[in-house]
mmCIF file of C-alpha atoms in Angstrom:
data_model
loop_
_atom_site.group_PDB
_atom_site.id
_atom_site.type_symbol
_atom_site.label_atom_id
_atom_site.label_comp_id
_atom_site.label_asym_id
_atom_site.label_seq_id
_atom_site.Cartn_x
_atom_site.Cartn_y
_atom_site.Cartn_z
ATOM 1 C CA UNK X 106 115.640 59.617 137.423
ATOM 2 C CA UNK X 107 117.972 62.336 138.676
ATOM 3 C CA UNK X 108 120.820 61.226 136.454
ATOM 4 C CA UNK X 109 123.147 63.839 137.913
ATOM 5 C CA UNK X 110 125.950 61.388 138.498
ATOM 6 C CA UNK X 111 125.689 59.639 135.159
ATOM 7 C CA UNK X 112 128.606 60.413 132.862
ATOM 8 C CA UNK X 113 127.739 62.389 129.767
ATOM 9 C CA UNK X 114 124.289 63.363 130.893
ATOM 10 C CA UNK X 115 125.198 66.531 132.739
ATOM 11 C CA UNK X 116 126.803 69.395 130.865
ATOM 12 C CA UNK X 117 128.555 72.256 132.572
ATOM 13 C CA UNK X 118 128.575 75.720 130.977
ATOM 14 C CA UNK X 119 132.312 76.357 130.685
ATOM 15 C CA UNK X 120 131.973 79.751 129.029
ATOM 16 C CA UNK X 121 129.674 82.012 127.069
ATOM 17 C CA UNK X 122 131.389 84.261 124.592
ATOM 18 C CA UNK X 123 130.170 86.225 121.594
ATOM 19 C CA UNK X 124 126.792 84.496 121.682
ATOM 20 C CA UNK X 125 128.303 81.011 121.786
ATOM 21 C CA UNK X 126 128.072 78.737 124.822
ATOM 22 C CA UNK X 127 130.724 76.073 125.311
ATOM 23 C CA UNK X 128 129.425 73.134 127.337
ATOM 24 C CA UNK X 129 131.566 70.407 128.847
ATOM 25 C CA UNK X 130 130.564 66.916 129.955
ATOM 26 C CA UNK X 131 132.209 64.633 132.493
ATOM 27 C CA UNK X 132 134.574 63.225 129.829
ATOM 28 C CA UNK X 133 135.658 66.814 129.134
ATOM 29 C CA UNK X 134 134.086 66.680 125.707
ATOM 30 C CA UNK X 135 132.822 69.987 124.422
ATOM 31 C CA UNK X 136 129.647 71.092 122.739
ATOM 32 C CA UNK X 137 129.277 74.591 121.310
ATOM 33 C CA UNK X 138 125.830 75.997 120.724
ATOM 34 C CA UNK X 139 124.130 79.370 120.288
ATOM 35 C CA UNK X 140 123.394 80.965 123.625
ATOM 36 C CA UNK X 141 119.683 81.124 122.640
ATOM 37 C CA UNK X 142 119.539 77.353 122.991
ATOM 38 C CA UNK X 143 120.435 77.522 126.684
ATOM 39 C CA UNK X 144 117.625 77.487 129.256
ATOM 40 C CA UNK X 145 116.553 80.971 130.303
ATOM 41 C CA UNK X 146 118.836 82.469 132.931
ATOM 42 C CA UNK X 147 121.665 79.995 132.361
ATOM 43 C CA UNK X 148 125.128 81.379 133.039
ATOM 44 C CA UNK X 149 128.708 80.238 133.239
ATOM 45 C CA UNK X 150 129.178 77.508 135.801
ATOM 46 C CA UNK X 151 125.600 76.227 135.602
ATOM 47 C CA UNK X 152 124.973 72.522 135.149
ATOM 48 C CA UNK X 153 122.500 71.503 132.479
ATOM 49 C CA UNK X 154 120.645 68.272 131.975
ATOM 50 C CA UNK X 155 119.397 66.996 128.624
ATOM 51 C CA UNK X 156 115.625 67.104 128.498
ATOM 52 C CA UNK X 157 113.562 64.374 126.872
ATOM 53 C CA UNK X 158 112.731 66.811 124.075
ATOM 54 C CA UNK X 159 116.401 67.228 123.153
ATOM 55 C CA UNK X 160 117.012 70.616 124.766
ATOM 56 C CA UNK X 161 118.634 71.449 128.092
ATOM 57 C CA UNK X 162 117.252 72.099 131.565
ATOM 58 C CA UNK X 163 118.973 73.849 134.446
ATOM 59 C CA UNK X 164 120.043 71.454 137.174
ATOM 60 C CA UNK X 165 120.447 73.787 140.120
ATOM 61 C CA UNK X 166 120.963 70.943 142.579
ATOM 62 C CA UNK X 167 123.941 69.573 140.646
ATOM 63 C CA UNK X 168 125.269 73.099 140.126
ATOM 64 C CA UNK X 169 125.218 73.796 143.867
ATOM 65 C CA UNK X 170 126.799 70.429 144.667
ATOM 66 C CA UNK X 171 129.669 70.880 142.223
ATOM 67 C CA UNK X 172 130.303 74.491 143.222
ATOM 68 C CA UNK X 173 130.513 73.572 146.885
ATOM 69 C CA UNK X 174 132.893 70.719 146.086
ATOM 70 C CA UNK X 175 135.153 72.909 143.926
ATOM 71 C CA UNK X 176 135.173 75.675 146.543
ATOM 72 C CA UNK X 177 136.103 73.249 149.326
ATOM 73 C CA UNK X 178 138.798 71.690 147.192
ATOM 74 C CA UNK X 179 140.217 75.114 146.274
ATOM 75 C CA UNK X 180 140.220 76.305 149.913
ATOM 76 C CA UNK X 181 141.935 73.166 151.108
ATOM 77 C CA UNK X 182 144.780 73.786 148.668
ATOM 78 C CA UNK X 183 145.332 77.504 149.163
ATOM 79 C CA UNK X 184 148.220 79.009 151.011
ATOM 80 C CA UNK X 185 149.058 82.537 152.055
ATOM 81 C CA UNK X 186 151.961 84.077 150.131
ATOM 82 C CA UNK M 167 162.673 125.707 72.017
ATOM 83 C CA UNK M 168 159.408 124.714 73.643
ATOM 84 C CA UNK M 169 160.451 121.056 73.322
ATOM 85 C CA UNK M 170 163.824 121.704 74.991
ATOM 86 C CA UNK M 171 162.124 123.585 77.842
ATOM 87 C CA UNK M 172 159.608 120.833 78.253
ATOM 88 C CA UNK M 173 162.401 118.202 78.242
ATOM 89 C CA UNK M 174 164.412 120.197 80.794
ATOM 90 C CA UNK M 175 161.333 120.523 82.987
ATOM 91 C CA UNK M 176 160.687 116.807 82.639
ATOM 92 C CA UNK M 177 164.306 115.989 83.600
ATOM 93 C CA UNK M 178 164.047 118.351 86.552
ATOM 94 C CA UNK M 179 160.820 116.664 87.665
ATOM 95 C CA UNK M 180 162.433 113.237 87.531
ATOM 96 C CA UNK M 181 165.476 114.490 89.446
ATOM 97 C CA UNK M 182 163.214 115.920 92.168
ATOM 98 C CA UNK M 183 161.170 112.706 92.316
ATOM 99 C CA UNK M 184 164.296 110.546 92.575
ATOM 100 C CA UNK M 185 165.838 112.802 95.205
ATOM 101 C CA UNK M 186 162.667 112.880 97.319
ATOM 102 C CA UNK M 187 162.261 109.107 96.972
ATOM 103 C CA UNK M 188 165.855 108.469 98.046
ATOM 104 C CA UNK M 189 165.552 110.777 101.062
ATOM 105 C CA UNK M 190 162.179 109.278 101.981
ATOM 106 C CA UNK M 191 163.492 105.703 101.697
ATOM 107 C CA UNK M 192 166.531 106.559 103.812
ATOM 108 C CA UNK M 193 164.417 108.282 106.448
ATOM 109 C CA UNK M 194 161.963 105.397 106.637
ATOM 110 C CA UNK M 195 164.714 102.843 107.046
ATOM 111 C CA UNK M 196 166.524 104.845 109.697
ATOM 112 C CA UNK M 197 163.256 105.466 111.558
ATOM 113 C CA UNK M 198 162.387 101.775 111.502
ATOM 114 C CA UNK M 199 165.931 100.793 112.418
ATOM 115 C CA UNK M 200 165.898 103.140 115.377
ATOM 116 C CA UNK M 201 162.436 102.064 116.517
ATOM 117 C CA UNK M 202 162.619 98.308 116.140
ATOM 118 C CA UNK M 203 166.288 97.336 115.851
ATOM 119 C CA UNK M 204 165.788 95.639 112.539
ATOM 120 C CA UNK M 205 169.455 94.848 112.123
ATOM 121 C CA UNK M 206 169.736 96.691 108.808
ATOM 122 C CA UNK M 207 173.143 98.090 109.697
ATOM 123 C CA UNK M 208 172.099 101.711 109.071
ATOM 124 C CA UNK M 209 173.711 104.598 110.873
ATOM 125 C CA UNK M 210 171.719 105.912 113.796
ATOM 126 C CA UNK M 211 170.440 109.042 112.083
ATOM 127 C CA UNK M 212 167.543 110.653 113.840
ATOM 128 C CA UNK M 213 165.217 112.622 111.610
ATOM 129 C CA UNK M 214 162.146 113.172 113.715
ATOM 130 C CA UNK M 215 160.758 115.811 111.373
ATOM 131 C CA UNK M 216 160.306 113.158 108.709
ATOM 132 C CA UNK M 217 159.180 110.351 110.990
ATOM 133 C CA UNK M 218 155.607 110.927 109.812
ATOM 134 C CA UNK M 219 156.572 108.859 106.767
ATOM 135 C CA UNK M 220 156.594 105.809 109.019
ATOM 136 C CA UNK M 221 152.890 106.280 109.576
ATOM 137 C CA UNK M 222 152.176 105.809 105.905
ATOM 138 C CA UNK M 223 154.142 102.684 105.223
ATOM 139 C CA UNK M 224 151.394 100.132 104.920
ATOM 140 C CA UNK M 225 152.546 96.669 105.798
ATOM 141 C CA UNK M 226 154.886 97.868 108.483
ATOM 142 C CA UNK M 227 152.386 99.236 110.932
ATOM 143 C CA UNK M 228 150.300 96.171 110.151
ATOM 144 C CA UNK M 229 152.774 93.523 108.993
ATOM 145 C CA UNK M 230 151.493 90.635 106.957
ATOM 146 C CA UNK M 231 152.831 87.115 107.266
ATOM 147 C CA UNK M 232 154.667 85.802 104.290
ATOM 148 C CA UNK M 233 155.862 89.270 103.339
ATOM 149 C CA UNK M 234 159.528 88.733 102.445
ATOM 150 C CA UNK M 235 160.717 91.970 104.015
ATOM 151 C CA UNK M 236 158.903 91.172 107.197
ATOM 152 C CA UNK M 237 160.357 87.688 107.569
ATOM 153 C CA UNK M 238 163.858 88.796 106.658
ATOM 154 C CA UNK M 239 163.673 91.482 109.266
ATOM 155 C CA UNK M 240 162.401 89.025 111.842
ATOM 156 C CA UNK M 241 165.333 86.696 111.192
ATOM 157 C CA UNK M 242 167.784 89.573 111.497
ATOM 158 C CA UNK M 243 166.222 90.495 114.846
ATOM 159 C CA UNK M 244 166.661 86.947 116.024
ATOM 160 C CA UNK M 245 170.319 87.043 115.091
ATOM 161 C CA UNK M 246 170.861 90.083 117.249
ATOM 162 C CA UNK M 247 169.355 88.600 120.379
ATOM 163 C CA UNK M 248 172.095 86.139 121.280
ATOM 164 C CA UNK M 249 172.750 87.794 124.613
ATOM 165 C CA UNK M 250 169.119 88.258 125.596
ATOM 166 C CA UNK M 251 168.653 86.805 129.055
ATOM 167 C CA UNK M 252 164.876 86.875 128.884
ATOM 168 C CA UNK M 253 162.735 84.977 126.432
ATOM 169 C CA UNK M 254 158.971 84.828 126.083
ATOM 170 C CA UNK M 255 157.267 82.326 123.788
ATOM 171 C CA UNK M 256 153.620 82.636 122.896
ATOM 172 C CA UNK M 257 152.883 79.116 121.714
ATOM 173 C CA UNK M 258 150.608 78.596 118.748
ATOM 174 C CA UNK M 259 147.779 76.578 120.294
ATOM 175 C CA UNK M 260 144.838 77.463 118.083
ATOM 176 C CA UNK M 261 142.068 79.253 119.965
ATOM 177 C CA UNK M 262 143.785 78.690 123.323
ATOM 178 C CA UNK M 263 146.548 80.345 125.322
ATOM 179 C CA UNK M 264 149.921 79.222 126.592
ATOM 180 C CA UNK M 265 152.854 81.560 127.195
ATOM 181 C CA UNK M 266 156.302 80.647 128.444
ATOM 182 C CA UNK M 267 158.587 83.124 130.221
ATOM 183 C CA UNK M 268 162.202 82.070 130.648
ATOM 184 C CA UNK M 269 163.926 84.449 133.018
ATOM 185 C CA UNK M 270 167.638 84.382 133.829
ATOM 186 C CA UNK M 271 167.010 81.971 136.730
ATOM 187 C CA UNK M 272 163.345 81.065 136.791
ATOM 188 C CA UNK M 273 160.710 79.858 134.384
ATOM 189 C CA UNK M 274 157.027 80.797 134.313
ATOM 190 C CA UNK M 275 154.220 79.252 132.308
ATOM 191 C CA UNK M 276 151.052 81.313 131.911
ATOM 192 C CA UNK M 277 148.150 79.034 130.933
ATOM 193 C CA UNK M 278 148.390 75.591 129.369
ATOM 194 C CA UNK M 279 145.971 75.664 126.443
ATOM 195 C CA UNK M 280 142.803 73.607 125.913
ATOM 196 C CA UNK M 281 141.664 70.126 126.971
ATOM 197 C CA UNK M 282 143.740 67.548 125.141
ATOM 198 C CA UNK M 283 146.575 70.008 124.394
ATOM 199 C CA UNK M 284 148.608 69.367 127.545
ATOM 200 C CA UNK M 285 150.936 66.944 125.740
ATOM 201 C CA UNK M 286 151.539 69.528 123.010
ATOM 202 C CA UNK M 287 152.397 72.123 125.664
ATOM 203 C CA UNK M 288 154.814 69.627 127.239
ATOM 204 C CA UNK M 289 156.442 69.011 123.831
ATOM 205 C CA UNK M 290 156.779 72.765 123.332
ATOM 206 C CA UNK M 291 158.423 73.085 126.734
ATOM 207 C CA UNK M 292 160.811 70.260 125.881
ATOM 208 C CA UNK M 293 161.728 71.963 122.596
ATOM 209 C CA UNK M 294 162.524 75.103 124.573
ATOM 210 C CA UNK M 295 164.777 73.102 126.901
ATOM 211 C CA UNK M 296 162.498 73.600 129.886
ATOM 212 C CA UNK M 297 162.842 70.909 132.542
ATOM 213 C CA UNK M 298 160.983 72.608 135.334
ATOM 214 C CA UNK M 299 158.315 75.260 135.794
ATOM 215 C CA UNK M 300 158.981 77.434 138.806
ATOM 216 C CA UNK M 301 155.663 79.260 138.607
ATOM 217 C CA UNK M 302 152.562 78.052 136.796
ATOM 218 C CA UNK M 303 149.864 80.696 136.414
ATOM 219 C CA UNK M 304 146.326 79.827 135.396
ATOM 220 C CA UNK M 305 144.831 83.170 134.366
ATOM 221 C CA UNK M 306 141.219 82.028 134.799
ATOM 222 C CA UNK M 307 139.412 78.690 134.795
ATOM 223 C CA UNK M 308 138.052 78.532 131.238
ATOM 224 C CA UNK M 309 139.098 75.345 129.483
ATOM 225 C CA UNK M 310 140.956 77.187 126.695
ATOM 226 C CA UNK M 311 143.381 78.445 129.352
ATOM 227 C CA UNK M 312 143.600 75.686 131.950
ATOM 228 C CA UNK M 313 142.580 72.651 129.878
ATOM 229 C CA UNK M 314 146.100 71.220 129.570
ATOM 230 C CA UNK M 315 147.248 72.257 133.025
ATOM 231 C CA UNK M 316 146.595 68.987 134.851
ATOM 232 C CA UNK M 317 148.655 67.171 132.218
ATOM 233 C CA UNK M 318 151.475 69.714 132.559
ATOM 234 C CA UNK M 319 151.482 69.356 136.359
ATOM 235 C CA UNK M 320 151.731 65.592 135.999
ATOM 236 C CA UNK M 321 154.285 65.757 133.156
ATOM 237 C CA UNK M 322 156.950 68.169 134.419
ATOM 238 C CA UNK M 323 158.193 69.440 137.765
ATOM 239 C CA UNK M 324 156.090 72.415 138.878
ATOM 240 C CA UNK M 325 157.017 74.309 142.048
ATOM 241 C CA UNK M 326 154.252 76.820 142.457
ATOM 242 C CA UNK M 327 150.711 77.205 141.115
ATOM 243 C CA UNK M 328 149.055 80.616 141.027
ATOM 244 C CA UNK M 329 145.294 80.867 140.434
ATOM 245 C CA UNK M 330 142.661 83.562 140.959
ATOM 246 C CA UNK M 331 140.128 83.056 143.737
ATOM 247 C CA UNK M 332 136.779 82.856 142.001
ATOM 248 C CA UNK M 333 133.635 84.305 143.637
ATOM 249 C CA UNK M 334 131.198 81.646 144.790
ATOM 250 C CA UNK M 335 128.438 82.536 142.324
ATOM 251 C CA UNK M 336 130.679 81.911 139.308
ATOM 252 C CA UNK M 337 132.759 79.035 140.646
ATOM 253 C CA UNK M 338 133.334 76.639 137.737
ATOM 254 C CA UNK M 339 131.595 73.283 137.772
ATOM 255 C CA UNK M 340 133.554 71.783 134.890
ATOM 256 C CA UNK M 341 135.484 68.549 135.095
ATOM 257 C CA UNK M 342 138.467 70.450 133.666
ATOM 258 C CA UNK M 343 138.582 72.635 136.772
ATOM 259 C CA UNK M 344 138.226 69.845 139.307
ATOM 260 C CA UNK M 345 140.788 67.725 137.428
ATOM 261 C CA UNK M 346 143.233 70.629 137.748
ATOM 262 C CA UNK M 347 142.596 70.900 141.480
ATOM 263 C CA UNK M 348 143.041 67.144 141.821
ATOM 264 C CA UNK M 349 146.359 67.240 139.944
ATOM 265 C CA UNK M 350 147.583 70.026 142.261
ATOM 266 C CA UNK M 351 146.575 67.972 145.291
ATOM 267 C CA UNK M 352 148.039 64.736 143.885
ATOM 268 C CA UNK M 353 151.456 66.388 143.420
ATOM 269 C CA UNK M 354 151.440 67.790 146.958
ATOM 270 C CA UNK M 355 151.355 71.356 145.639
ATOM 271 C CA UNK M 356 149.494 74.312 147.090
ATOM 272 C CA UNK M 357 147.640 77.122 145.361
ATOM 273 C CA UNK M 358 148.994 80.633 145.713
ATOM 274 C CA UNK M 359 145.997 82.942 145.344
ATOM 275 C CA UNK M 360 146.682 85.697 142.816
ATOM 276 C CA UNK M 361 146.741 89.053 144.602
ATOM 277 C CA UNK M 362 147.643 92.409 143.055
ATOM 278 C CA UNK M 363 151.196 93.392 143.948
ATOM 279 C CA UNK M 364 152.396 89.835 144.432
ATOM 280 C CA UNK M 365 155.860 89.699 142.837
ATOM 281 C CA UNK M 366 158.272 86.927 141.904
ATOM 282 C CA UNK M 367 161.963 87.398 141.205
ATOM 283 C CA UNK M 368 163.093 85.610 138.033
ATOM 284 C CA UNK M 369 166.783 86.389 138.614
ATOM 285 C CA UNK M 370 169.176 88.805 136.910
ATOM 286 C CA UNK M 371 166.884 91.750 137.587
ATOM 287 C CA UNK M 372 163.828 90.225 135.867
ATOM 288 C CA UNK M 373 160.589 89.957 137.796
ATOM 289 C CA UNK M 374 156.885 89.444 137.367
ATOM 290 C CA UNK M 375 154.289 91.371 139.336
ATOM 291 C CA UNK M 376 150.607 90.529 139.415
ATOM 292 C CA UNK M 377 148.462 93.537 138.505
ATOM 293 C CA UNK M 378 145.068 91.884 138.813
ATOM 294 C CA UNK M 379 142.451 90.775 139.466
ATOM 295 C CA UNK M 380 141.863 93.810 141.645
ATOM 296 C CA UNK M 381 138.419 92.776 142.863
ATOM 297 C CA UNK M 382 135.605 90.284 142.409
ATOM 298 C CA UNK M 383 133.797 90.433 139.078
ATOM 299 C CA UNK M 384 130.692 88.641 137.846
ATOM 300 C CA UNK M 385 132.382 86.746 135.038
ATOM 301 C CA UNK M 386 135.487 84.612 134.740
ATOM 302 C CA UNK M 387 137.205 86.612 131.992
ATOM 303 C CA UNK M 388 137.370 89.659 134.210
ATOM 304 C CA UNK M 389 138.873 87.538 136.992
ATOM 305 C CA UNK M 390 141.939 86.927 134.769
ATOM 306 C CA UNK M 391 145.332 87.188 136.384
ATOM 307 C CA UNK M 392 147.172 90.083 134.733
ATOM 308 C CA UNK M 393 150.955 89.804 134.927
ATOM 309 C CA UNK M 394 153.565 92.462 134.247
ATOM 310 C CA UNK M 395 157.060 91.300 133.397
ATOM 311 C CA UNK M 396 159.928 93.739 133.782
ATOM 312 C CA UNK M 397 163.554 93.369 132.798
ATOM 313 C CA UNK M 398 165.901 96.347 132.663
ATOM 314 C CA UNK M 399 164.185 99.068 130.674
ATOM 315 C CA UNK M 400 161.729 96.695 129.031
ATOM 316 C CA UNK M 401 158.293 95.552 130.170
ATOM 317 C CA UNK M 402 155.636 93.165 128.896
ATOM 318 C CA UNK M 403 152.036 92.670 129.988
ATOM 319 C CA UNK M 404 150.097 89.394 129.911
ATOM 320 C CA UNK M 405 146.381 89.824 130.165
ATOM 321 C CA UNK M 406 144.489 86.532 129.855
ATOM 322 C CA UNK M 407 140.904 87.267 128.821
ATOM 323 C CA UNK M 408 140.512 90.439 130.854
ATOM 324 C CA UNK M 409 137.602 92.496 129.495
ATOM 325 C CA UNK M 410 136.353 96.081 129.594
ATOM 326 C CA UNK M 411 135.141 96.159 133.203
ATOM 327 C CA UNK M 412 138.408 94.949 134.725
ATOM 328 C CA UNK M 413 140.495 96.812 132.143
ATOM 329 C CA UNK M 414 139.032 100.135 133.270
ATOM 330 C CA UNK M 415 139.772 99.421 136.931
ATOM 331 C CA UNK M 416 143.306 98.323 136.091
ATOM 332 C CA UNK M 417 143.881 101.432 133.969
ATOM 333 C CA UNK M 418 142.737 103.625 136.876
ATOM 334 C CA UNK M 419 144.759 101.969 139.580
ATOM 335 C CA UNK M 420 147.825 100.192 138.223
ATOM 336 C CA UNK M 421 151.052 101.044 136.445
ATOM 337 C CA UNK M 422 150.629 99.085 133.250
ATOM 338 C CA UNK M 423 153.112 100.602 130.788
ATOM 339 C CA UNK M 424 154.662 97.929 128.601
ATOM 340 C CA UNK M 425 156.580 97.648 125.345
ATOM 341 C CA UNK M 426 154.859 94.387 124.483
ATOM 342 C CA UNK M 427 151.311 93.427 125.401
ATOM 343 C CA UNK M 428 149.277 90.310 124.931
ATOM 344 C CA UNK M 429 146.148 91.753 123.315
ATOM 345 C CA UNK M 430 143.475 90.584 125.787
ATOM 346 C CA UNK M 431 140.939 87.875 125.095
ATOM 347 C CA UNK M 432 142.351 86.702 121.753
ATOM 348 C CA UNK M 433 141.646 90.133 120.247
ATOM 349 C CA UNK M 434 137.963 90.211 121.203
ATOM 350 C CA UNK M 435 136.081 93.508 121.026
ATOM 351 C CA UNK M 436 134.976 92.826 124.609
ATOM 352 C CA UNK M 437 138.466 94.024 125.524
ATOM 353 C CA UNK M 438 141.235 96.430 124.438
ATOM 354 C CA UNK M 439 139.340 99.532 125.506
ATOM 355 C CA UNK M 440 140.862 102.909 124.659
ATOM 356 C CA UNK M 441 141.577 103.541 128.358
ATOM 357 C CA UNK M 442 143.455 100.266 128.691
ATOM 358 C CA UNK M 443 145.439 100.677 125.475
ATOM 359 C CA UNK M 444 146.353 104.213 126.526
ATOM 360 C CA UNK M 445 147.438 103.042 129.976
ATOM 361 C CA UNK M 446 149.650 100.272 128.591
ATOM 362 C CA UNK M 447 150.826 102.118 125.457
ATOM 363 C CA UNK M 448 152.472 99.084 123.903
ATOM 364 C CA UNK M 449 154.551 99.259 120.729
ATOM 365 C CA UNK M 450 153.930 95.606 119.985
ATOM 366 C CA UNK M 451 150.773 93.533 120.442
ATOM 367 C CA UNK M 452 150.635 89.743 120.497
ATOM 368 C CA UNK M 453 147.409 87.936 119.686
ATOM 369 C CA UNK M 454 146.806 84.281 120.456
ATOM 370 C CA UNK M 455 143.937 82.978 118.334
ATOM 371 C CA UNK M 456 142.976 80.115 116.068
ATOM 372 C CA UNK M 457 142.899 80.343 112.289
ATOM 373 C CA UNK M 458 139.355 81.102 111.080
ATOM 374 C CA UNK M 459 138.036 80.675 114.627
ATOM 375 C CA UNK M 460 134.285 80.718 115.136
ATOM 376 C CA UNK M 461 134.419 83.868 117.307
ATOM 377 C CA UNK M 462 135.940 85.947 114.524
ATOM 378 C CA UNK M 463 138.945 86.834 116.708
ATOM 379 C CA UNK M 464 140.701 89.148 116.428
ATOM 380 C CA UNK M 465 137.783 91.489 115.934
ATOM 381 C CA UNK M 466 138.047 94.218 113.310
ATOM 382 C CA UNK M 467 137.354 97.023 115.840
ATOM 383 C CA UNK M 468 140.313 95.923 117.926
ATOM 384 C CA UNK M 469 142.621 95.725 114.912
ATOM 385 C CA UNK M 470 141.545 99.262 114.012
ATOM 386 C CA UNK M 471 142.277 100.536 117.518
ATOM 387 C CA UNK M 472 145.724 98.945 117.370
ATOM 388 C CA UNK M 473 146.427 100.374 113.908
ATOM 389 C CA UNK M 474 145.389 103.861 115.059
ATOM 390 C CA UNK M 475 148.077 103.634 117.719
ATOM 391 C CA UNK M 476 150.683 102.150 115.343
ATOM 392 C CA UNK M 477 150.920 99.042 117.485
ATOM 393 C CA UNK M 478 152.730 96.369 115.516
ATOM 394 C CA UNK M 479 150.677 93.177 115.662
ATOM 395 C CA UNK M 480 151.865 89.575 115.722
ATOM 396 C CA UNK M 481 149.285 86.756 115.548
ATOM 397 C CA UNK M 482 149.701 83.077 116.264
ATOM 398 C CA UNK M 483 146.991 82.106 113.758
ATOM 399 C CA UNK M 484 148.946 83.604 110.865
ATOM 400 C CA UNK M 485 152.527 83.504 112.108
ATOM 401 C CA UNK M 486 152.780 80.509 114.440
ATOM 402 C CA UNK M 487 154.799 80.658 117.658
ATOM 403 C CA UNK M 488 155.913 84.164 118.584
ATOM 404 C CA UNK M 489 159.159 84.623 120.490
ATOM 405 C CA UNK M 490 160.040 87.897 122.194
ATOM 406 C CA UNK M 491 163.497 88.328 123.656
ATOM 407 C CA UNK M 492 164.861 91.133 125.769
ATOM 408 C CA UNK M 493 168.390 92.148 126.662
ATOM 409 C CA UNK M 494 167.039 94.696 129.137
ATOM 410 C CA UNK M 495 167.238 97.552 126.645
ATOM 411 C CA UNK M 496 165.434 96.357 123.544
ATOM 412 C CA UNK M 497 163.032 93.639 122.524
ATOM 413 C CA UNK M 498 163.544 91.320 119.582
ATOM 414 C CA UNK M 499 160.781 89.371 117.899
ATOM 415 C CA UNK M 500 160.745 86.279 115.730
ATOM 416 C CA UNK M 501 157.989 83.995 114.528
ATOM 417 C CA UNK M 502 158.041 80.315 113.630
ATOM 418 C CA UNK M 503 155.352 78.364 111.820
#
């Protein structure tokens, strides 16, 4: 099961500050956890999926999809000043 | 005889102590009055040779909330600012940012706090008599800065939205960010991309100019929109979560001098580098942070750097909402829990 469109299953890394990662789900709920508990190489903007063992896995497909969507949306709304 | 001499010497000592104390107290008060317009009604005596005394008055260089003298002074300042045409409110939003600028003609809101705090921001705006936001600036797309922005856009008239253009590799994937973009689209608004040098007239000689971001950085904090507000002889700088890397570039390339500065990134040690503090040289620093926040903001190193420079610090976690007013010549500060 991909699960990438299921609410609550995918967490986005909103920010990493002072060793604490703040994750956000599709209901905009937050989860703060030590950065050591993130999958290796995870950075701000990455999408994570809960693993069966309770940890998180990088979901690069979902990350790319959401980034492209946000970029397109941003570009469509920009105007020159 | 020896007793009389000793008594005379003792009296002389007390006279000298009293005289020195009186002169010192007078000098301190006049120095403070001159520097911060405390409304003490003292004559404008300038005694620069004794101004070093100011440096040693603990509790003034680093004022503590609840100190009676401090609060009394703050109220007096407020009383003197009736004619101030410019008002800035740093709302107390816990570990999140939201700053209102009310210029003579136009109103700016910088950031709108965290997810779920949009309605609180709207209530704050209502309390301030704001019916319309001319310019809404989202410093950078972390939820503690833009979380309430979609609610604000839907809850009050907004004319212009200014956001930084984020490099592709760090484009946010959060629902908070896409909800903001959807709210902008829904209201038929457009995004003005934050570019250095972009300026907006707020009327009556007040203006804001965007100082940064100057270039693409690899993290969102450093992509923060940095805004300089000028009015008459006074200036204020709003910094978002800008950190060392961007601070150094800004210090090299931009005119940043300001009387009042938002201490970047809630007082984190990732920011407030010596180069940046020297470039801005503020007299007053404002810190937006939550009480007993899990990040330990403001960090001790930053507070030490500010104290070394005699920057007077105001904090939302301890003092509540901070209001700074300017009449174009001086700034006046009050706090409200």
